Amino acid sequence: MKKIHVLSIATTLCLLPFSNSFAAWTELGSNEAMVVYVDADTITSSGEKAQILSMLDFKKPGVNPKTKQPVGSIIGINEYNCPAISYRPIEYKEFAGNKGAGKVVSDNKTPNSQFEPVISESWTAGVFNVVCQRK
């Protein structure tokens, strides 16, 4: 079962540049800087942890600190440890345009990243509520 889980995540990530038009994005909320979306159809779980595909769509482009290129949106897979109320990025891509459009500015694989606390009222808290309430 674990191989199928890893394969489905890998397949999803390979399709990221194309998945934007196929993803079932649901808006979670917004603030002055961004709009947060999730694709609840991508939720997978294993024990106490769950993963989901999410998107941050910036109202004003950010800048990639290494390349200095503008970033209009970020799409990635985050893993949540529900009982520990923490998360970590597994992989994410930065796009020049909004809603995953335009050139890929960076492609980041971070499978060994450390779990960080989910901060109340942050974008991660909104996604945490979706993925962990479903368990």
Short mmCIF file of N, CA, C and O in Angstrom, two decimals:
data_model
loop_
_atom_site.label_atom_id
_atom_site.label_comp_id
_atom_site.label_asym_id
_atom_site.label_seq_id
_atom_site.Cartn_x
_atom_site.Cartn_y
_atom_site.Cartn_z
N MET A 1 0.83 -1.19 0.00
CA MET A 1 0.00 0.00 0.00
C MET A 1 0.87 1.25 0.00
O MET A 1 0.53 2.23 -0.63
N LYS A 2 2.00 1.21 0.71
CA LYS A 2 2.88 2.36 0.78
C LYS A 2 3.43 2.72 -0.60
O LYS A 2 3.55 3.87 -0.94
N LYS A 3 3.73 1.69 -1.42
CA LYS A 3 4.24 1.94 -2.77
C LYS A 3 3.19 2.66 -3.61
O LYS A 3 3.51 3.55 -4.37
N ILE A 4 1.94 2.28 -3.47
CA ILE A 4 0.88 2.94 -4.22
C ILE A 4 0.76 4.39 -3.79
O ILE A 4 0.62 5.28 -4.61
N HIS A 5 0.85 4.64 -2.48
CA HIS A 5 0.77 6.00 -1.93
C HIS A 5 1.89 6.86 -2.51
O HIS A 5 1.65 7.96 -3.00
N VAL A 6 3.11 6.36 -2.49
CA VAL A 6 4.26 7.11 -3.01
C VAL A 6 4.11 7.32 -4.50
O VAL A 6 4.37 8.40 -5.01
N LEU A 7 3.64 6.30 -5.22
CA LEU A 7 3.46 6.42 -6.65
C LEU A 7 2.41 7.46 -6.99
O LEU A 7 2.60 8.27 -7.90
N SER A 8 1.31 7.49 -6.25
CA SER A 8 0.27 8.49 -6.54
C SER A 8 0.76 9.90 -6.27
O SER A 8 0.45 10.82 -7.01
N ILE A 9 1.52 10.09 -5.21
CA ILE A 9 2.09 11.41 -4.91
C ILE A 9 3.07 11.80 -6.01
O ILE A 9 3.04 12.92 -6.51
N ALA A 10 3.94 10.88 -6.41
CA ALA A 10 4.93 11.17 -7.44
C ALA A 10 4.24 11.52 -8.76
O ALA A 10 4.64 12.46 -9.45
N THR A 11 3.21 10.79 -9.10
CA THR A 11 2.46 11.07 -10.33
C THR A 11 1.83 12.45 -10.26
O THR A 11 1.89 13.22 -11.22
N THR A 12 1.25 12.79 -9.13
CA THR A 12 0.64 14.12 -8.95
C THR A 12 1.68 15.21 -9.16
O THR A 12 1.44 16.20 -9.84
N LEU A 13 2.87 15.03 -8.59
CA LEU A 13 3.90 16.05 -8.70
C LEU A 13 4.43 16.18 -10.12
O LEU A 13 4.73 17.28 -10.57
N CYS A 14 4.52 15.07 -10.82
CA CYS A 14 4.98 15.14 -12.21
C CYS A 14 3.99 15.92 -13.06
O CYS A 14 4.36 16.55 -14.04
N LEU A 15 2.73 15.90 -12.69
CA LEU A 15 1.70 16.57 -13.46
C LEU A 15 1.42 18.00 -12.98
O LEU A 15 0.56 18.66 -13.53
N LEU A 16 2.14 18.46 -11.98
CA LEU A 16 1.85 19.78 -11.41
C LEU A 16 1.71 20.89 -12.45
O LEU A 16 0.76 21.64 -12.39
N PRO A 17 2.60 21.01 -13.41
CA PRO A 17 2.41 22.11 -14.36
C PRO A 17 1.12 22.00 -15.15
O PRO A 17 0.59 22.97 -15.62
N PHE A 18 0.60 20.80 -15.30
CA PHE A 18 -0.61 20.58 -16.07
C PHE A 18 -1.84 20.43 -15.19
O PHE A 18 -2.94 20.59 -15.65
N SER A 19 -1.64 20.11 -13.92
CA SER A 19 -2.76 19.79 -13.04
C SER A 19 -3.61 21.00 -12.68
O SER A 19 -4.72 20.84 -12.22
N ASN A 20 -3.11 22.18 -12.89
CA ASN A 20 -3.84 23.37 -12.47
C ASN A 20 -5.21 23.44 -13.14
O ASN A 20 -6.19 23.84 -12.52
N SER A 21 -5.28 23.04 -14.40
CA SER A 21 -6.57 23.09 -15.08
C SER A 21 -7.44 21.89 -14.71
O SER A 21 -8.64 21.92 -14.90
N PHE A 22 -6.83 20.82 -14.21
CA PHE A 22 -7.57 19.62 -13.86
C PHE A 22 -7.88 19.52 -12.38
O PHE A 22 -8.77 18.78 -11.98
N ALA A 23 -7.16 20.23 -11.55
CA ALA A 23 -7.37 20.15 -10.10
C ALA A 23 -8.73 20.73 -9.73
O ALA A 23 -9.23 21.65 -10.36
N ALA A 24 -9.29 20.16 -8.69
CA ALA A 24 -10.58 20.64 -8.18
C ALA A 24 -10.29 21.63 -7.05
O ALA A 24 -10.48 21.33 -5.87
N TRP A 25 -9.79 22.79 -7.40
CA TRP A 25 -9.39 23.76 -6.39
C TRP A 25 -10.59 24.34 -5.66
O TRP A 25 -11.55 24.76 -6.28
N THR A 26 -10.48 24.35 -4.34
CA THR A 26 -11.48 24.96 -3.47
C THR A 26 -10.80 26.08 -2.70
O THR A 26 -9.77 25.86 -2.06
N GLU A 27 -11.36 27.26 -2.76
CA GLU A 27 -10.78 28.39 -2.03
C GLU A 27 -11.07 28.24 -0.54
O GLU A 27 -12.21 28.03 -0.13
N LEU A 28 -10.00 28.35 0.27
CA LEU A 28 -10.15 28.27 1.73
C LEU A 28 -10.31 29.63 2.36
O LEU A 28 -10.95 29.78 3.38
N GLY A 29 -9.67 30.61 1.79
CA GLY A 29 -9.71 31.95 2.36
C GLY A 29 -8.61 32.80 1.78
O GLY A 29 -7.82 32.35 0.95
N SER A 30 -8.55 34.04 2.24
CA SER A 30 -7.55 34.96 1.74
C SER A 30 -7.22 36.01 2.79
O SER A 30 -7.93 36.17 3.77
N ASN A 31 -6.12 36.69 2.54
CA ASN A 31 -5.74 37.86 3.33
C ASN A 31 -5.23 38.90 2.35
O ASN A 31 -5.40 38.75 1.14
N GLU A 32 -4.58 39.92 2.84
CA GLU A 32 -4.11 40.99 1.95
C GLU A 32 -3.02 40.52 1.00
O GLU A 32 -2.79 41.13 -0.04
N ALA A 33 -2.36 39.39 1.30
CA ALA A 33 -1.24 38.93 0.49
C ALA A 33 -1.58 37.81 -0.48
O ALA A 33 -0.97 37.72 -1.55
N MET A 34 -2.53 36.92 -0.12
CA MET A 34 -2.74 35.73 -0.94
C MET A 34 -4.12 35.13 -0.77
O MET A 34 -4.84 35.46 0.17
N VAL A 35 -4.42 34.22 -1.70
CA VAL A 35 -5.62 33.39 -1.63
C VAL A 35 -5.11 31.95 -1.51
O VAL A 35 -4.18 31.55 -2.22
N VAL A 36 -5.70 31.17 -0.60
CA VAL A 36 -5.28 29.79 -0.37
C VAL A 36 -6.33 28.85 -0.95
O VAL A 36 -7.52 29.01 -0.70
N TYR A 37 -5.86 27.87 -1.71
CA TYR A 37 -6.71 26.86 -2.31
C TYR A 37 -6.21 25.46 -1.94
O TYR A 37 -5.01 25.28 -1.71
N VAL A 38 -7.11 24.48 -1.91
CA VAL A 38 -6.74 23.08 -1.73
C VAL A 38 -7.50 22.25 -2.76
O VAL A 38 -8.54 22.66 -3.27
N ASP A 39 -6.96 21.08 -3.04
CA ASP A 39 -7.65 20.09 -3.85
C ASP A 39 -7.91 18.91 -2.93
O ASP A 39 -7.05 18.05 -2.74
N ALA A 40 -9.10 18.87 -2.33
CA ALA A 40 -9.45 17.84 -1.35
C ALA A 40 -9.42 16.44 -1.95
O ALA A 40 -9.24 15.46 -1.21
N ASP A 41 -9.54 16.32 -3.26
CA ASP A 41 -9.47 15.01 -3.90
C ASP A 41 -8.09 14.38 -3.80
O ASP A 41 -7.93 13.19 -4.05
N THR A 42 -7.08 15.18 -3.45
CA THR A 42 -5.70 14.65 -3.36
C THR A 42 -5.32 14.22 -1.95
O THR A 42 -4.18 13.82 -1.73
N ILE A 43 -6.23 14.32 -0.99
CA ILE A 43 -5.89 13.93 0.39
C ILE A 43 -5.59 12.43 0.44
O ILE A 43 -6.37 11.62 -0.05
N THR A 44 -4.44 12.13 1.01
CA THR A 44 -4.07 10.75 1.29
C THR A 44 -3.64 10.69 2.74
O THR A 44 -3.12 11.67 3.29
N SER A 45 -3.84 9.55 3.38
CA SER A 45 -3.42 9.44 4.78
C SER A 45 -2.74 8.12 5.03
O SER A 45 -2.98 7.12 4.34
N SER A 46 -1.87 8.16 6.02
CA SER A 46 -1.14 6.97 6.46
C SER A 46 -0.93 7.12 7.97
O SER A 46 -0.15 7.98 8.41
N GLY A 47 -1.66 6.36 8.74
CA GLY A 47 -1.57 6.47 10.19
C GLY A 47 -2.04 7.83 10.66
O GLY A 47 -3.13 8.28 10.30
N GLU A 48 -1.22 8.52 11.41
CA GLU A 48 -1.56 9.83 11.98
C GLU A 48 -1.26 10.99 11.02
O GLU A 48 -1.53 12.13 11.34
N LYS A 49 -0.70 10.68 9.86
CA LYS A 49 -0.28 11.74 8.93
C LYS A 49 -1.15 11.75 7.69
O LYS A 49 -1.68 10.73 7.28
N ALA A 50 -1.29 12.93 7.11
CA ALA A 50 -2.07 13.10 5.89
C ALA A 50 -1.38 14.11 4.98
O ALA A 50 -0.71 15.02 5.46
N GLN A 51 -1.54 13.93 3.67
CA GLN A 51 -0.96 14.84 2.69
C GLN A 51 -2.06 15.41 1.81
O GLN A 51 -3.09 14.78 1.60
N ILE A 52 -1.80 16.62 1.28
CA ILE A 52 -2.76 17.29 0.41
C ILE A 52 -2.02 18.23 -0.53
O ILE A 52 -0.96 18.78 -0.19
N LEU A 53 -2.60 18.44 -1.70
CA LEU A 53 -2.10 19.40 -2.67
C LEU A 53 -2.76 20.74 -2.39
O LEU A 53 -3.98 20.81 -2.26
N SER A 54 -1.95 21.79 -2.25
CA SER A 54 -2.49 23.12 -1.97
C SER A 54 -1.81 24.15 -2.85
O SER A 54 -0.75 23.90 -3.42
N MET A 55 -2.45 25.32 -2.95
CA MET A 55 -1.91 26.39 -3.77
C MET A 55 -2.03 27.72 -3.03
O MET A 55 -3.07 28.02 -2.44
N LEU A 56 -0.96 28.48 -3.07
CA LEU A 56 -0.95 29.86 -2.59
C LEU A 56 -0.91 30.74 -3.83
O LEU A 56 0.03 30.64 -4.63
N ASP A 57 -1.90 31.58 -4.01
CA ASP A 57 -1.99 32.46 -5.16
C ASP A 57 -1.80 33.89 -4.65
O ASP A 57 -2.65 34.41 -3.93
N PHE A 58 -0.67 34.50 -5.01
CA PHE A 58 -0.31 35.80 -4.47
C PHE A 58 -1.03 36.95 -5.18
O PHE A 58 -1.13 36.98 -6.40
N LYS A 59 -1.51 37.90 -4.40
CA LYS A 59 -2.18 39.07 -4.95
C LYS A 59 -1.16 40.03 -5.57
O LYS A 59 -1.45 40.71 -6.54
N LYS A 60 0.01 40.08 -4.98
CA LYS A 60 1.14 40.85 -5.52
C LYS A 60 2.30 39.87 -5.61
O LYS A 60 2.61 39.18 -4.63
N PRO A 61 2.95 39.75 -6.76
CA PRO A 61 4.01 38.75 -6.90
C PRO A 61 5.11 38.90 -5.85
O PRO A 61 5.48 40.01 -5.48
N GLY A 62 5.58 37.74 -5.40
CA GLY A 62 6.74 37.70 -4.53
C GLY A 62 7.99 37.54 -5.39
O GLY A 62 7.91 37.63 -6.62
N VAL A 63 9.11 37.29 -4.74
CA VAL A 63 10.36 37.12 -5.46
C VAL A 63 11.08 35.90 -4.89
O VAL A 63 11.23 35.76 -3.68
N ASN A 64 11.54 35.02 -5.79
CA ASN A 64 12.36 33.89 -5.36
C ASN A 64 13.69 34.45 -4.88
O ASN A 64 14.36 35.17 -5.61
N PRO A 65 14.09 34.13 -3.63
CA PRO A 65 15.31 34.73 -3.08
C PRO A 65 16.60 34.33 -3.81
O PRO A 65 17.54 35.11 -3.83
N LYS A 66 16.63 33.17 -4.42
CA LYS A 66 17.85 32.72 -5.12
C LYS A 66 17.94 33.27 -6.54
O LYS A 66 18.99 33.75 -6.94
N THR A 67 16.85 33.18 -7.28
CA THR A 67 16.89 33.58 -8.69
C THR A 67 16.46 35.02 -8.92
O THR A 67 16.64 35.54 -10.01
N LYS A 68 15.81 35.61 -7.91
CA LYS A 68 15.28 36.98 -7.99
C LYS A 68 14.16 37.10 -9.03
O LYS A 68 13.80 38.20 -9.43
N GLN A 69 13.58 35.98 -9.46
CA GLN A 69 12.48 36.00 -10.41
C GLN A 69 11.16 36.16 -9.67
O GLN A 69 11.00 35.71 -8.54
N PRO A 70 10.17 36.80 -10.31
CA PRO A 70 8.87 36.97 -9.66
C PRO A 70 8.14 35.64 -9.51
O PRO A 70 8.24 34.76 -10.37
N VAL A 71 7.40 35.52 -8.41
CA VAL A 71 6.62 34.31 -8.11
C VAL A 71 5.17 34.75 -7.89
O VAL A 71 4.88 35.52 -6.99
N GLY A 72 4.28 34.24 -8.74
CA GLY A 72 2.86 34.59 -8.64
C GLY A 72 2.05 33.58 -7.85
O GLY A 72 0.99 33.90 -7.31
N SER A 73 2.56 32.33 -7.78
CA SER A 73 1.84 31.29 -7.06
C SER A 73 2.78 30.15 -6.71
O SER A 73 3.84 29.99 -7.32
N ILE A 74 2.36 29.36 -5.72
CA ILE A 74 3.10 28.18 -5.29
C ILE A 74 2.10 27.04 -5.17
O ILE A 74 1.04 27.19 -4.54
N ILE A 75 2.44 25.90 -5.77
CA ILE A 75 1.62 24.70 -5.64
C ILE A 75 2.51 23.61 -5.05
O ILE A 75 3.65 23.43 -5.50
N GLY A 76 2.01 22.94 -4.03
CA GLY A 76 2.83 21.91 -3.42
C GLY A 76 2.06 20.90 -2.62
O GLY A 76 0.86 21.04 -2.39
N ILE A 77 2.77 19.88 -2.21
CA ILE A 77 2.22 18.85 -1.34
C ILE A 77 2.85 19.03 0.04
O ILE A 77 4.07 19.08 0.18
N ASN A 78 1.98 19.16 1.03
CA ASN A 78 2.41 19.25 2.41
C ASN A 78 1.89 18.04 3.17
O ASN A 78 0.81 17.54 2.89
N GLU A 79 2.68 17.61 4.14
CA GLU A 79 2.28 16.50 5.00
C GLU A 79 1.96 17.07 6.38
O GLU A 79 2.73 17.87 6.91
N TYR A 80 0.84 16.64 6.93
CA TYR A 80 0.39 17.11 8.25
C TYR A 80 0.40 15.96 9.24
O TYR A 80 -0.06 14.87 8.93
N ASN A 81 0.96 16.22 10.42
CA ASN A 81 0.88 15.28 11.53
C ASN A 81 -0.27 15.79 12.38
O ASN A 81 -0.13 16.78 13.11
N CYS A 82 -1.43 15.14 12.25
CA CYS A 82 -2.65 15.66 12.86
C CYS A 82 -2.58 15.75 14.39
O CYS A 82 -2.87 16.82 14.94
N PRO A 83 -2.18 14.70 15.11
CA PRO A 83 -2.15 14.81 16.57
C PRO A 83 -1.12 15.83 17.08
O PRO A 83 -1.35 16.49 18.09
N ALA A 84 -0.02 15.98 16.35
CA ALA A 84 1.04 16.91 16.77
C ALA A 84 0.78 18.34 16.29
O ALA A 84 1.55 19.25 16.63
N ILE A 85 -0.26 18.55 15.49
CA ILE A 85 -0.60 19.86 14.92
C ILE A 85 0.64 20.50 14.29
O ILE A 85 1.07 21.60 14.61
N SER A 86 1.23 19.73 13.34
CA SER A 86 2.43 20.19 12.66
C SER A 86 2.37 19.80 11.18
O SER A 86 1.53 19.00 10.78
N TYR A 87 3.26 20.39 10.40
CA TYR A 87 3.29 20.12 8.97
C TYR A 87 4.71 20.23 8.45
O TYR A 87 5.60 20.77 9.11
N ARG A 88 4.91 19.71 7.23
CA ARG A 88 6.18 19.88 6.53
C ARG A 88 5.93 19.82 5.04
O ARG A 88 5.03 19.11 4.58
N PRO A 89 6.70 20.58 4.27
CA PRO A 89 6.57 20.51 2.82
C PRO A 89 7.26 19.25 2.29
O PRO A 89 8.34 18.89 2.76
N ILE A 90 6.62 18.58 1.35
CA ILE A 90 7.21 17.41 0.70
C ILE A 90 7.82 17.83 -0.64
O ILE A 90 8.91 17.45 -0.99
N GLU A 91 7.05 18.64 -1.38
CA GLU A 91 7.52 19.17 -2.65
C GLU A 91 6.65 20.37 -3.02
O GLU A 91 5.46 20.38 -2.72
N TYR A 92 7.27 21.36 -3.65
CA TYR A 92 6.50 22.50 -4.11
C TYR A 92 7.17 23.13 -5.32
O TYR A 92 8.37 23.01 -5.52
N LYS A 93 6.32 23.76 -6.14
CA LYS A 93 6.81 24.47 -7.33
C LYS A 93 6.33 25.90 -7.25
O LYS A 93 5.20 26.17 -6.87
N GLU A 94 7.23 26.81 -7.62
CA GLU A 94 6.89 28.23 -7.70
C GLU A 94 6.65 28.56 -9.17
O GLU A 94 7.42 28.14 -10.04
N PHE A 95 5.57 29.30 -9.44
CA PHE A 95 5.21 29.66 -10.79
C PHE A 95 5.26 31.18 -10.96
O PHE A 95 4.94 31.92 -10.04
N ALA A 96 5.61 31.61 -12.16
CA ALA A 96 5.68 33.05 -12.45
C ALA A 96 4.30 33.69 -12.45
O ALA A 96 4.15 34.84 -12.05
N GLY A 97 3.30 32.95 -12.88
CA GLY A 97 1.95 33.50 -12.97
C GLY A 97 1.06 33.08 -11.83
O GLY A 97 1.43 32.25 -10.99
N ASN A 98 -0.14 33.64 -11.82
CA ASN A 98 -1.13 33.28 -10.82
C ASN A 98 -1.75 31.93 -11.14
O ASN A 98 -1.78 31.50 -12.29
N LYS A 99 -2.23 31.28 -10.09
CA LYS A 99 -2.92 29.99 -10.18
C LYS A 99 -2.13 28.94 -10.96
O LYS A 99 -2.66 28.18 -11.76
N GLY A 100 -0.83 28.92 -10.72
CA GLY A 100 0.03 27.90 -11.33
C GLY A 100 0.29 28.09 -12.81
O GLY A 100 0.71 27.16 -13.49
N ALA A 101 0.08 29.28 -13.31
CA ALA A 101 0.31 29.56 -14.73
C ALA A 101 1.71 30.11 -14.94
O ALA A 101 2.37 30.57 -14.01
N GLY A 102 2.15 30.09 -16.17
CA GLY A 102 3.44 30.66 -16.51
C GLY A 102 4.58 29.70 -16.25
O GLY A 102 4.40 28.52 -15.95
N LYS A 103 5.75 30.26 -16.36
CA LYS A 103 6.99 29.50 -16.23
C LYS A 103 7.17 28.98 -14.81
O LYS A 103 6.81 29.65 -13.84
N VAL A 104 7.77 27.78 -14.68
CA VAL A 104 8.14 27.25 -13.36
C VAL A 104 9.41 27.97 -12.93
O VAL A 104 10.45 27.87 -13.58
N VAL A 105 9.32 28.72 -11.85
CA VAL A 105 10.46 29.49 -11.33
C VAL A 105 11.40 28.57 -10.56
O VAL A 105 12.61 28.69 -10.65
N SER A 106 10.83 27.64 -9.77
CA SER A 106 11.65 26.69 -9.05
C SER A 106 10.85 25.42 -8.78
O SER A 106 9.63 25.45 -8.67
N ASP A 107 11.57 24.31 -8.69
CA ASP A 107 10.98 23.00 -8.43
C ASP A 107 11.74 22.44 -7.23
O ASP A 107 12.93 22.15 -7.33
N ASN A 108 11.07 22.34 -6.09
CA ASN A 108 11.73 22.03 -4.83
C ASN A 108 11.23 20.73 -4.23
O ASN A 108 10.06 20.60 -3.91
N LYS A 109 12.13 19.79 -4.07
CA LYS A 109 11.80 18.52 -3.43
C LYS A 109 12.41 18.53 -2.03
O LYS A 109 13.61 18.74 -1.88
N THR A 110 11.55 18.37 -1.02
CA THR A 110 12.02 18.47 0.37
C THR A 110 11.49 17.30 1.21
O THR A 110 10.87 17.51 2.24
N PRO A 111 11.70 16.05 0.77
CA PRO A 111 11.09 14.90 1.46
C PRO A 111 11.61 14.68 2.88
O PRO A 111 10.95 14.00 3.66
N ASN A 112 12.74 15.25 3.21
CA ASN A 112 13.30 15.06 4.56
C ASN A 112 13.17 16.30 5.44
O ASN A 112 13.85 16.43 6.44
N SER A 113 12.29 17.22 5.05
CA SER A 113 12.13 18.44 5.85
C SER A 113 11.54 18.10 7.22
O SER A 113 10.86 17.08 7.39
N GLN A 114 11.80 18.94 8.17
CA GLN A 114 11.33 18.74 9.54
C GLN A 114 9.91 19.27 9.71
O GLN A 114 9.54 20.25 9.08
N PHE A 115 9.16 18.63 10.58
CA PHE A 115 7.82 19.12 10.90
C PHE A 115 7.93 20.41 11.70
O PHE A 115 8.80 20.55 12.56
N GLU A 116 7.06 21.36 11.38
CA GLU A 116 6.99 22.65 12.07
C GLU A 116 5.59 22.80 12.64
O GLU A 116 4.63 22.27 12.08
N PRO A 117 5.44 23.55 13.73
CA PRO A 117 4.09 23.75 14.27
C PRO A 117 3.19 24.51 13.31
O PRO A 117 3.63 25.38 12.58
N VAL A 118 1.91 24.15 13.33
CA VAL A 118 0.91 24.89 12.57
C VAL A 118 0.51 26.09 13.42
O VAL A 118 0.08 25.94 14.56
N ILE A 119 0.70 27.28 12.89
CA ILE A 119 0.40 28.52 13.61
C ILE A 119 -1.06 28.91 13.39
O ILE A 119 -1.52 28.95 12.25
N SER A 120 -1.75 29.20 14.46
CA SER A 120 -3.15 29.61 14.38
C SER A 120 -3.32 30.79 13.43
O SER A 120 -2.51 31.71 13.42
N GLU A 121 -4.37 30.75 12.62
CA GLU A 121 -4.73 31.79 11.67
C GLU A 121 -3.75 31.95 10.50
O GLU A 121 -3.80 32.94 9.78
N SER A 122 -2.87 30.98 10.29
CA SER A 122 -1.97 30.99 9.13
C SER A 122 -2.61 30.18 8.01
O SER A 122 -3.60 29.47 8.23
N TRP A 123 -2.02 30.24 6.81
CA TRP A 123 -2.55 29.43 5.71
C TRP A 123 -2.45 27.95 6.03
O TRP A 123 -3.31 27.17 5.65
N THR A 124 -1.39 27.58 6.76
CA THR A 124 -1.22 26.16 7.11
C THR A 124 -2.32 25.68 8.06
O THR A 124 -2.72 24.53 8.02
N ALA A 125 -2.83 26.58 8.89
CA ALA A 125 -3.92 26.22 9.81
C ALA A 125 -5.19 25.93 9.03
O ALA A 125 -5.92 24.98 9.35
N GLY A 126 -5.46 26.71 8.00
CA GLY A 126 -6.64 26.46 7.18
C GLY A 126 -6.55 25.12 6.48
O GLY A 126 -7.52 24.35 6.45
N VAL A 127 -5.39 24.82 5.92
CA VAL A 127 -5.21 23.53 5.23
C VAL A 127 -5.25 22.39 6.25
O VAL A 127 -5.86 21.35 6.00
N PHE A 128 -4.64 22.59 7.41
CA PHE A 128 -4.66 21.58 8.49
C PHE A 128 -6.10 21.21 8.83
O PHE A 128 -6.44 20.03 8.97
N ASN A 129 -6.95 22.21 8.96
CA ASN A 129 -8.35 21.95 9.31
C ASN A 129 -9.04 21.09 8.27
O ASN A 129 -9.84 20.22 8.60
N VAL A 130 -8.74 21.30 7.01
CA VAL A 130 -9.34 20.50 5.95
C VAL A 130 -8.84 19.06 6.00
O VAL A 130 -9.62 18.12 6.01
N VAL A 131 -7.53 18.90 6.06
CA VAL A 131 -6.96 17.57 5.94
C VAL A 131 -7.11 16.75 7.23
O VAL A 131 -7.36 15.55 7.17
N CYS A 132 -7.01 17.38 8.38
CA CYS A 132 -7.06 16.62 9.63
C CYS A 132 -8.47 16.40 10.15
O CYS A 132 -8.71 15.44 10.86
N GLN A 133 -9.42 17.24 9.81
CA GLN A 133 -10.80 17.01 10.22
C GLN A 133 -11.42 15.87 9.44
O GLN A 133 -12.39 15.28 9.88
N ARG A 134 -10.86 15.58 8.29
CA ARG A 134 -11.37 14.49 7.45
C ARG A 134 -10.99 13.12 7.98
O ARG A 134 -11.61 12.14 7.63
N LYS A 135 -9.94 13.06 8.78
CA LYS A 135 -9.43 11.77 9.28
C LYS A 135 -10.39 11.14 10.28
O LYS A 135 -11.14 11.70 10.94
#
